[in-house]
């Protein structure tokens, strides 16, 4: 049976719609990965800063204590938070 012009147009429309959805999905995935990367970088930067700055250490401790999800708090249960290194000047 021959495909009508309307059927061909509907088929092209459905294919275009599927391509559009695939593009939207790829962009959403890209954005989630970028968001995760930013969080990892900032977390590492905060941990690094906490090794040198006691106010950053206190903030890191506060952040961990105020995690709302139990499973997130458990991730830090056996973790030793960084503490600022003392120098000879600090000890004087």
PDB file of N, CA and C in Angstrom:
ATOM      1  N   UNK A   1       0.842  -1.166   0.000  1.00  0.00           N
ATOM      2  CA  UNK A   1       0.000   0.000   0.000  1.00  0.00           C
ATOM      3  C   UNK A   1       0.898   1.243   0.000  1.00  0.00           C
ATOM      4  N   UNK A   2       0.574   2.186  -0.793  1.00  0.00           N
ATOM      5  CA  UNK A   2       1.374   3.402  -0.933  1.00  0.00           C
ATOM      6  C   UNK A   2       1.135   4.321   0.262  1.00  0.00           C
ATOM      7  N   UNK A   3       2.222   4.915   0.681  1.00  0.00           N
ATOM      8  CA  UNK A   3       2.168   5.838   1.803  1.00  0.00           C
ATOM      9  C   UNK A   3       1.655   7.195   1.290  1.00  0.00           C
ATOM     10  N   UNK A   4       0.707   7.750   2.005  1.00  0.00           N
ATOM     11  CA  UNK A   4       0.175   9.044   1.576  1.00  0.00           C
ATOM     12  C   UNK A   4       1.117  10.154   2.025  1.00  0.00           C
ATOM     13  N   UNK A   5       0.930  11.324   1.460  1.00  0.00           N
ATOM     14  CA  UNK A   5       1.749  12.473   1.826  1.00  0.00           C
ATOM     15  C   UNK A   5       1.571  12.797   3.305  1.00  0.00           C
ATOM     16  N   UNK A   6       0.351  12.678   3.798  1.00  0.00           N
ATOM     17  CA  UNK A   6       0.075  12.938   5.212  1.00  0.00           C
ATOM     18  C   UNK A   6       0.825  11.946   6.098  1.00  0.00           C
ATOM     19  N   UNK A   7       0.811  10.677   5.722  1.00  0.00           N
ATOM     20  CA  UNK A   7       1.517   9.653   6.506  1.00  0.00           C
ATOM     21  C   UNK A   7       3.024   9.908   6.514  1.00  0.00           C
ATOM     22  N   UNK A   8       3.583  10.310   5.357  1.00  0.00           N
ATOM     23  CA  UNK A   8       5.018  10.624   5.287  1.00  0.00           C
ATOM     24  C   UNK A   8       5.342  11.830   6.171  1.00  0.00           C
ATOM     25  N   UNK A   9       4.479  12.838   6.128  1.00  0.00           N
ATOM     26  CA  UNK A   9       4.695  14.029   6.955  1.00  0.00           C
ATOM     27  C   UNK A   9       4.617  13.673   8.441  1.00  0.00           C
ATOM     28  N   UNK A  10       3.661  12.823   8.817  1.00  0.00           N
ATOM     29  CA  UNK A  10       3.547  12.403  10.214  1.00  0.00           C
ATOM     30  C   UNK A  10       4.777  11.613  10.655  1.00  0.00           C
ATOM     31  N   UNK A  11       5.279  10.794   9.755  1.00  0.00           N
ATOM     32  CA  UNK A  11       6.471  10.006  10.062  1.00  0.00           C
ATOM     33  C   UNK A  11       7.682  10.930  10.249  1.00  0.00           C
ATOM     34  N   UNK A  12       7.863  11.910   9.359  1.00  0.00           N
ATOM     35  CA  UNK A  12       8.968  12.867   9.485  1.00  0.00           C
ATOM     36  C   UNK A  12       8.825  13.684  10.777  1.00  0.00           C
ATOM     37  N   UNK A  13       7.590  14.057  11.097  1.00  0.00           N
ATOM     38  CA  UNK A  13       7.329  14.804  12.324  1.00  0.00           C
ATOM     39  C   UNK A  13       7.733  13.980  13.550  1.00  0.00           C
ATOM     40  N   UNK A  14       7.338  12.712  13.573  1.00  0.00           N
ATOM     41  CA  UNK A  14       7.668  11.837  14.702  1.00  0.00           C
ATOM     42  C   UNK A  14       9.184  11.663  14.822  1.00  0.00           C
ATOM     43  N   UNK A  15       9.870  11.531  13.673  1.00  0.00           N
ATOM     44  CA  UNK A  15      11.330  11.384  13.701  1.00  0.00           C
ATOM     45  C   UNK A  15      12.002  12.664  14.201  1.00  0.00           C
ATOM     46  N   UNK A  16      11.510  13.814  13.730  1.00  0.00           N
ATOM     47  CA  UNK A  16      12.071  15.090  14.176  1.00  0.00           C
ATOM     48  C   UNK A  16      11.836  15.281  15.670  1.00  0.00           C
ATOM     49  N   UNK A  17      10.654  14.908  16.124  1.00  0.00           N
ATOM     50  CA  UNK A  17      10.324  15.018  17.545  1.00  0.00           C
ATOM     51  C   UNK A  17      11.259  14.129  18.379  1.00  0.00           C
ATOM     52  N   UNK A  18      11.530  12.924  17.887  1.00  0.00           N
ATOM     53  CA  UNK A  18      12.437  12.009  18.585  1.00  0.00           C
ATOM     54  C   UNK A  18      13.855  12.567  18.603  1.00  0.00           C
ATOM     55  N   UNK A  19      14.317  13.162  17.503  1.00  0.00           N
ATOM     56  CA  UNK A  19      15.649  13.770  17.462  1.00  0.00           C
ATOM     57  C   UNK A  19      15.739  14.938  18.448  1.00  0.00           C
ATOM     58  N   UNK A  20      14.686  15.760  18.494  1.00  0.00           N
ATOM     59  CA  UNK A  20      14.646  16.879  19.425  1.00  0.00           C
ATOM     60  C   UNK A  20      14.724  16.382  20.870  1.00  0.00           C
ATOM     61  N   UNK A  21      13.979  15.351  21.199  1.00  0.00           N
ATOM     62  CA  UNK A  21      14.004  14.806  22.562  1.00  0.00           C
ATOM     63  C   UNK A  21      15.374  14.237  22.892  1.00  0.00           C
ATOM     64  N   UNK A  22      16.011  13.577  21.924  1.00  0.00           N
ATOM     65  CA  UNK A  22      17.359  13.041  22.155  1.00  0.00           C
ATOM     66  C   UNK A  22      18.347  14.173  22.422  1.00  0.00           C
ATOM     67  N   UNK A  23      18.223  15.275  21.680  1.00  0.00           N
ATOM     68  CA  UNK A  23      19.092  16.429  21.912  1.00  0.00           C
ATOM     69  C   UNK A  23      18.856  17.026  23.293  1.00  0.00           C
ATOM     70  N   UNK A  24      17.601  17.140  23.693  1.00  0.00           N
ATOM     71  CA  UNK A  24      17.275  17.662  25.022  1.00  0.00           C
ATOM     72  C   UNK A  24      17.852  16.759  26.104  1.00  0.00           C
ATOM     73  N   UNK A  25      17.755  15.462  25.907  1.00  0.00           N
ATOM     74  CA  UNK A  25      18.290  14.510  26.887  1.00  0.00           C
ATOM     75  C   UNK A  25      19.805  14.619  26.993  1.00  0.00           C
ATOM     76  N   UNK A  26      20.486  14.755  25.848  1.00  0.00           N
ATOM     77  CA  UNK A  26      21.946  14.899  25.862  1.00  0.00           C
ATOM     78  C   UNK A  26      22.359  16.190  26.577  1.00  0.00           C
ATOM     79  N   UNK A  27      21.631  17.266  26.341  1.00  0.00           N
ATOM     80  CA  UNK A  27      21.950  18.534  26.998  1.00  0.00           C
ATOM     81  C   UNK A  27      21.713  18.438  28.506  1.00  0.00           C
ATOM     82  N   UNK A  28      20.634  17.797  28.904  1.00  0.00           N
ATOM     83  CA  UNK A  28      20.359  17.630  30.335  1.00  0.00           C
ATOM     84  C   UNK A  28      21.462  16.797  30.994  1.00  0.00           C
ATOM     85  N   UNK A  29      21.904  15.756  30.319  1.00  0.00           N
ATOM     86  CA  UNK A  29      22.994  14.918  30.831  1.00  0.00           C
ATOM     87  C   UNK A  29      24.277  15.725  30.939  1.00  0.00           C
ATOM     88  N   UNK A  30      24.563  16.534  29.928  1.00  0.00           N
ATOM     89  CA  UNK A  30      25.759  17.379  29.948  1.00  0.00           C
ATOM     90  C   UNK A  30      25.708  18.358  31.122  1.00  0.00           C
ATOM     91  N   UNK A  31      24.556  18.949  31.351  1.00  0.00           N
ATOM     92  CA  UNK A  31      24.407  19.898  32.447  1.00  0.00           C
ATOM     93  C   UNK A  31      24.565  19.216  33.814  1.00  0.00           C
ATOM     94  N   UNK A  32      23.998  18.005  33.970  1.00  0.00           N
ATOM     95  CA  UNK A  32      24.151  17.271  35.228  1.00  0.00           C
ATOM     96  C   UNK A  32      25.619  16.932  35.487  1.00  0.00           C
ATOM     97  N   UNK A  33      26.331  16.497  34.435  1.00  0.00           N
ATOM     98  CA  UNK A  33      27.747  16.167  34.591  1.00  0.00           C
ATOM     99  C   UNK A  33      28.561  17.403  34.962  1.00  0.00           C
ATOM    100  N   UNK A  34      28.245  18.532  34.337  1.00  0.00           N
ATOM    101  CA  UNK A  34      28.944  19.775  34.645  1.00  0.00           C
ATOM    102  C   UNK A  34      28.663  20.211  36.082  1.00  0.00           C
ATOM    103  N   UNK A  35      27.425  20.063  36.516  1.00  0.00           N
ATOM    104  CA  UNK A  35      27.057  20.404  37.891  1.00  0.00           C
ATOM    105  C   UNK A  35      27.825  19.525  38.880  1.00  0.00           C
ATOM    106  N   UNK A  36      27.887  18.237  38.607  1.00  0.00           N
ATOM    107  CA  UNK A  36      28.625  17.305  39.468  1.00  0.00           C
ATOM    108  C   UNK A  36      30.100  17.674  39.508  1.00  0.00           C
ATOM    109  N   UNK A  37      30.672  17.991  38.353  1.00  0.00           N
ATOM    110  CA  UNK A  37      32.086  18.380  38.289  1.00  0.00           C
ATOM    111  C   UNK A  37      32.340  19.630  39.130  1.00  0.00           C
ATOM    112  N   UNK A  38      31.450  20.607  39.026  1.00  0.00           N
ATOM    113  CA  UNK A  38      31.602  21.832  39.819  1.00  0.00           C
ATOM    114  C   UNK A  38      31.567  21.518  41.312  1.00  0.00           C
ATOM    115  N   UNK A  39      30.652  20.641  41.718  1.00  0.00           N
ATOM    116  CA  UNK A  39      30.537  20.285  43.134  1.00  0.00           C
ATOM    117  C   UNK A  39      31.801  19.592  43.632  1.00  0.00           C
ATOM    118  N   UNK A  40      32.340  18.699  42.824  1.00  0.00           N
ATOM    119  CA  UNK A  40      33.557  17.983  43.208  1.00  0.00           C
ATOM    120  C   UNK A  40      34.726  18.962  43.326  1.00  0.00           C
ATOM    121  N   UNK A  41      34.842  19.868  42.367  1.00  0.00           N
ATOM    122  CA  UNK A  41      35.932  20.842  42.390  1.00  0.00           C
ATOM    123  C   UNK A  41      35.811  21.745  43.620  1.00  0.00           C
ATOM    124  N   UNK A  42      34.606  22.265  43.872  1.00  0.00           N
ATOM    125  CA  UNK A  42      34.419  23.140  45.037  1.00  0.00           C
ATOM    126  C   UNK A  42      34.643  22.400  46.349  1.00  0.00           C
ATOM    127  N   UNK A  43      34.193  21.151  46.414  1.00  0.00           N
ATOM    128  CA  UNK A  43      34.419  20.355  47.622  1.00  0.00           C
ATOM    129  C   UNK A  43      35.901  20.144  47.869  1.00  0.00           C
ATOM    130  N   UNK A  44      36.634  19.827  46.814  1.00  0.00           N
ATOM    131  CA  UNK A  44      38.077  19.654  46.946  1.00  0.00           C
ATOM    132  C   UNK A  44      38.766  20.946  47.347  1.00  0.00           C
ATOM    133  N   UNK A  45      38.310  22.062  46.768  1.00  0.00           N
ATOM    134  CA  UNK A  45      38.893  23.361  47.109  1.00  0.00           C
ATOM    135  C   UNK A  45      38.624  23.697  48.576  1.00  0.00           C
ATOM    136  N   UNK A  46      37.417  23.411  49.047  1.00  0.00           N
ATOM    137  CA  UNK A  46      37.095  23.677  50.450  1.00  0.00           C
ATOM    138  C   UNK A  46      37.933  22.801  51.369  1.00  0.00           C
ATOM    139  N   UNK A  47      38.093  21.531  51.016  1.00  0.00           N
ATOM    140  CA  UNK A  47      38.901  20.636  51.843  1.00  0.00           C
ATOM    141  C   UNK A  47      40.358  21.105  51.872  1.00  0.00           C
ATOM    142  N   UNK A  48      40.865  21.541  50.723  1.00  0.00           N
ATOM    143  CA  UNK A  48      42.229  22.051  50.653  1.00  0.00           C
ATOM    144  C   UNK A  48      42.376  23.317  51.502  1.00  0.00           C
ATOM    145  N   UNK A  49      41.412  24.218  51.402  1.00  0.00           N
ATOM    146  CA  UNK A  49      41.446  25.447  52.187  1.00  0.00           C
ATOM    147  C   UNK A  49      41.366  25.147  53.688  1.00  0.00           C
ATOM    148  N   UNK A  50      40.575  24.136  54.040  1.00  0.00           N
ATOM    149  CA  UNK A  50      40.417  23.784  55.459  1.00  0.00           C
ATOM    150  C   UNK A  50      41.730  23.320  56.073  1.00  0.00           C
ATOM    151  N   UNK A  51      42.661  22.855  55.255  1.00  0.00           N
ATOM    152  CA  UNK A  51      43.972  22.447  55.766  1.00  0.00           C
ATOM    153  C   UNK A  51      44.828  23.647  56.129  1.00  0.00           C
ATOM    154  N   UNK A  52      44.432  24.839  55.629  1.00  0.00           N
ATOM    155  CA  UNK A  52      45.231  26.044  55.881  1.00  0.00           C
ATOM    156  C   UNK A  52      44.503  27.111  56.682  1.00  0.00           C
ATOM    157  N   UNK A  53      43.192  26.996  56.796  1.00  0.00           N
ATOM    158  CA  UNK A  53      42.396  28.082  57.375  1.00  0.00           C
ATOM    159  C   UNK A  53      41.382  27.505  58.364  1.00  0.00           C
ATOM    160  N   UNK A  54      41.492  27.921  59.618  1.00  0.00           N
ATOM    161  CA  UNK A  54      40.613  27.361  60.649  1.00  0.00           C
ATOM    162  C   UNK A  54      39.149  27.746  60.445  1.00  0.00           C
ATOM    163  N   UNK A  55      38.874  28.904  59.852  1.00  0.00           N
ATOM    164  CA  UNK A  55      37.469  29.258  59.611  1.00  0.00           C
ATOM    165  C   UNK A  55      36.873  28.351  58.533  1.00  0.00           C
ATOM    166  N   UNK A  56      37.674  27.966  57.553  1.00  0.00           N
ATOM    167  CA  UNK A  56      37.201  27.018  56.544  1.00  0.00           C
ATOM    168  C   UNK A  56      36.991  25.645  57.169  1.00  0.00           C
ATOM    169  N   UNK A  57      37.867  25.281  58.119  1.00  0.00           N
ATOM    170  CA  UNK A  57      37.709  24.010  58.831  1.00  0.00           C
ATOM    171  C   UNK A  57      36.391  24.005  59.599  1.00  0.00           C
ATOM    172  N   UNK A  58      36.093  25.110  60.275  1.00  0.00           N
ATOM    173  CA  UNK A  58      34.841  25.217  61.031  1.00  0.00           C
ATOM    174  C   UNK A  58      33.636  25.150  60.097  1.00  0.00           C
ATOM    175  N   UNK A  59      33.747  25.808  58.939  1.00  0.00           N
ATOM    176  CA  UNK A  59      32.640  25.773  57.978  1.00  0.00           C
ATOM    177  C   UNK A  59      32.423  24.353  57.460  1.00  0.00           C
ATOM    178  N   UNK A  60      33.499  23.669  57.156  1.00  0.00           N
ATOM    179  CA  UNK A  60      33.401  22.300  56.672  1.00  0.00           C
ATOM    180  C   UNK A  60      32.740  21.420  57.729  1.00  0.00           C
ATOM    181  N   UNK A  61      33.127  21.591  58.972  1.00  0.00           N
ATOM    182  CA  UNK A  61      32.526  20.830  60.064  1.00  0.00           C
ATOM    183  C   UNK A  61      31.030  21.131  60.170  1.00  0.00           C
ATOM    184  N   UNK A  62      30.678  22.401  60.087  1.00  0.00           N
ATOM    185  CA  UNK A  62      29.258  22.797  60.147  1.00  0.00           C
ATOM    186  C   UNK A  62      28.469  22.198  58.993  1.00  0.00           C
ATOM    187  N   UNK A  63      29.049  22.244  57.805  1.00  0.00           N
ATOM    188  CA  UNK A  63      28.361  21.679  56.636  1.00  0.00           C
ATOM    189  C   UNK A  63      28.078  20.188  56.828  1.00  0.00           C
ATOM    190  N   UNK A  64      29.071  19.471  57.319  1.00  0.00           N
ATOM    191  CA  UNK A  64      28.907  18.032  57.531  1.00  0.00           C
ATOM    192  C   UNK A  64      27.856  17.761  58.602  1.00  0.00           C
ATOM    193  N   UNK A  65      27.914  18.514  59.714  1.00  0.00           N
ATOM    194  CA  UNK A  65      26.939  18.310  60.789  1.00  0.00           C
ATOM    195  C   UNK A  65      25.509  18.622  60.347  1.00  0.00           C
ATOM    196  N   UNK A  66      25.356  19.517  59.387  1.00  0.00           N
ATOM    197  CA  UNK A  66      24.023  19.930  58.957  1.00  0.00           C
ATOM    198  C   UNK A  66      23.519  19.216  57.709  1.00  0.00           C
ATOM    199  N   UNK A  67      24.201  18.168  57.293  1.00  0.00           N
ATOM    200  CA  UNK A  67      23.695  17.388  56.164  1.00  0.00           C
ATOM    201  C   UNK A  67      22.339  16.800  56.553  1.00  0.00           C
ATOM    202  N   UNK A  68      21.373  16.945  55.680  1.00  0.00           N
ATOM    203  CA  UNK A  68      20.016  16.521  56.037  1.00  0.00           C
ATOM    204  C   UNK A  68      19.782  15.019  55.850  1.00  0.00           C
ATOM    205  N   UNK A  69      20.487  14.422  54.926  1.00  0.00           N
ATOM    206  CA  UNK A  69      20.254  12.995  54.661  1.00  0.00           C
ATOM    207  C   UNK A  69      21.218  12.123  55.463  1.00  0.00           C
ATOM    208  N   UNK A  70      20.662  11.134  56.122  1.00  0.00           N
ATOM    209  CA  UNK A  70      21.444  10.221  56.952  1.00  0.00           C
ATOM    210  C   UNK A  70      22.538   9.534  56.127  1.00  0.00           C
ATOM    211  N   UNK A  71      22.206   9.101  54.924  1.00  0.00           N
ATOM    212  CA  UNK A  71      23.192   8.402  54.098  1.00  0.00           C
ATOM    213  C   UNK A  71      24.364   9.324  53.735  1.00  0.00           C
ATOM    214  N   UNK A  72      24.107  10.628  53.614  1.00  0.00           N
ATOM    215  CA  UNK A  72      25.194  11.566  53.352  1.00  0.00           C
ATOM    216  C   UNK A  72      26.074  11.718  54.583  1.00  0.00           C
ATOM    217  N   UNK A  73      25.478  11.793  55.755  1.00  0.00           N
ATOM    218  CA  UNK A  73      26.259  11.904  56.992  1.00  0.00           C
ATOM    219  C   UNK A  73      27.105  10.652  57.212  1.00  0.00           C
ATOM    220  N   UNK A  74      26.568   9.501  56.874  1.00  0.00           N
ATOM    221  CA  UNK A  74      27.311   8.250  57.043  1.00  0.00           C
ATOM    222  C   UNK A  74      28.591   8.242  56.214  1.00  0.00           C
ATOM    223  N   UNK A  75      28.584   8.923  55.085  1.00  0.00           N
ATOM    224  CA  UNK A  75      29.776   8.970  54.227  1.00  0.00           C
ATOM    225  C   UNK A  75      30.947   9.634  54.945  1.00  0.00           C
ATOM    226  N   UNK A  76      30.650  10.459  55.955  1.00  0.00           N
ATOM    227  CA  UNK A  76      31.691  11.169  56.684  1.00  0.00           C
ATOM    228  C   UNK A  76      31.942  10.584  58.075  1.00  0.00           C
ATOM    229  N   UNK A  77      31.302   9.477  58.412  1.00  0.00           N
ATOM    230  CA  UNK A  77      31.387   8.909  59.755  1.00  0.00           C
ATOM    231  C   UNK A  77      32.826   8.597  60.173  1.00  0.00           C
ATOM    232  N   UNK A  78      33.608   8.008  59.311  1.00  0.00           N
ATOM    233  CA  UNK A  78      34.971   7.613  59.666  1.00  0.00           C
ATOM    234  C   UNK A  78      36.011   8.538  59.048  1.00  0.00           C
ATOM    235  N   UNK A  79      35.577   9.666  58.547  1.00  0.00           N
ATOM    236  CA  UNK A  79      36.459  10.605  57.862  1.00  0.00           C
ATOM    237  C   UNK A  79      37.071  11.580  58.850  1.00  0.00           C
ATOM    238  N   UNK A  80      38.371  11.768  58.767  1.00  0.00           N
ATOM    239  CA  UNK A  80      39.045  12.760  59.600  1.00  0.00           C
ATOM    240  C   UNK A  80      39.108  14.064  58.812  1.00  0.00           C
ATOM    241  N   UNK A  81      38.376  15.041  59.267  1.00  0.00           N
ATOM    242  CA  UNK A  81      38.368  16.340  58.606  1.00  0.00           C
ATOM    243  C   UNK A  81      39.760  16.941  58.667  1.00  0.00           C
ATOM    244  N   UNK A  82      40.131  17.669  57.635  1.00  0.00           N
ATOM    245  CA  UNK A  82      41.448  18.310  57.666  1.00  0.00           C
ATOM    246  C   UNK A  82      41.502  19.357  58.773  1.00  0.00           C
ATOM    247  N   UNK A  83      42.666  19.521  59.339  1.00  0.00           N
ATOM    248  CA  UNK A  83      42.835  20.576  60.338  1.00  0.00           C
ATOM    249  C   UNK A  83      43.969  21.459  59.862  1.00  0.00           C
ATOM    250  N   UNK A  84      43.850  22.744  60.131  1.00  0.00           N
ATOM    251  CA  UNK A  84      44.893  23.662  59.660  1.00  0.00           C
ATOM    252  C   UNK A  84      46.258  23.272  60.209  1.00  0.00           C
ATOM    253  N   UNK A  85      47.227  23.269  59.344  1.00  0.00           N
ATOM    254  CA  UNK A  85      48.596  22.951  59.768  1.00  0.00           C
ATOM    255  C   UNK A  85      49.146  24.127  60.551  1.00  0.00           C
ATOM    256  N   UNK A  86      49.851  23.819  61.587  1.00  0.00           N
ATOM    257  CA  UNK A  86      50.455  24.895  62.377  1.00  0.00           C
ATOM    258  C   UNK A  86      51.866  25.108  61.903  1.00  0.00           C
ATOM    259  N   UNK A  87      52.254  26.362  61.866  1.00  0.00           N
ATOM    260  CA  UNK A  87      53.629  26.703  61.489  1.00  0.00           C
ATOM    261  C   UNK A  87      54.357  27.154  62.745  1.00  0.00           C
ATOM    262  N   UNK A  88      55.644  27.392  62.628  1.00  0.00           N
ATOM    263  CA  UNK A  88      56.410  27.872  63.782  1.00  0.00           C
ATOM    264  C   UNK A  88      55.876  29.204  64.266  1.00  0.00           C
ATOM    265  N   UNK A  89      55.397  30.039  63.327  1.00  0.00           N
ATOM    266  CA  UNK A  89      54.842  31.342  63.705  1.00  0.00           C
ATOM    267  C   UNK A  89      53.568  31.154  64.526  1.00  0.00           C
ATOM    268  N   UNK A  90      52.718  30.166  64.145  1.00  0.00           N
ATOM    269  CA  UNK A  90      51.478  29.912  64.870  1.00  0.00           C
ATOM    270  C   UNK A  90      51.741  29.479  66.294  1.00  0.00           C
ATOM    271  N   UNK A  91      52.784  28.711  66.499  1.00  0.00           N
ATOM    272  CA  UNK A  91      53.079  28.162  67.811  1.00  0.00           C
ATOM    273  C   UNK A  91      53.632  29.233  68.758  1.00  0.00           C
ATOM    274  N   UNK A  92      54.162  30.333  68.219  1.00  0.00           N
ATOM    275  CA  UNK A  92      54.750  31.383  69.062  1.00  0.00           C
ATOM    276  C   UNK A  92      53.710  32.184  69.778  1.00  0.00           C
TER     277      UNK A  92
END
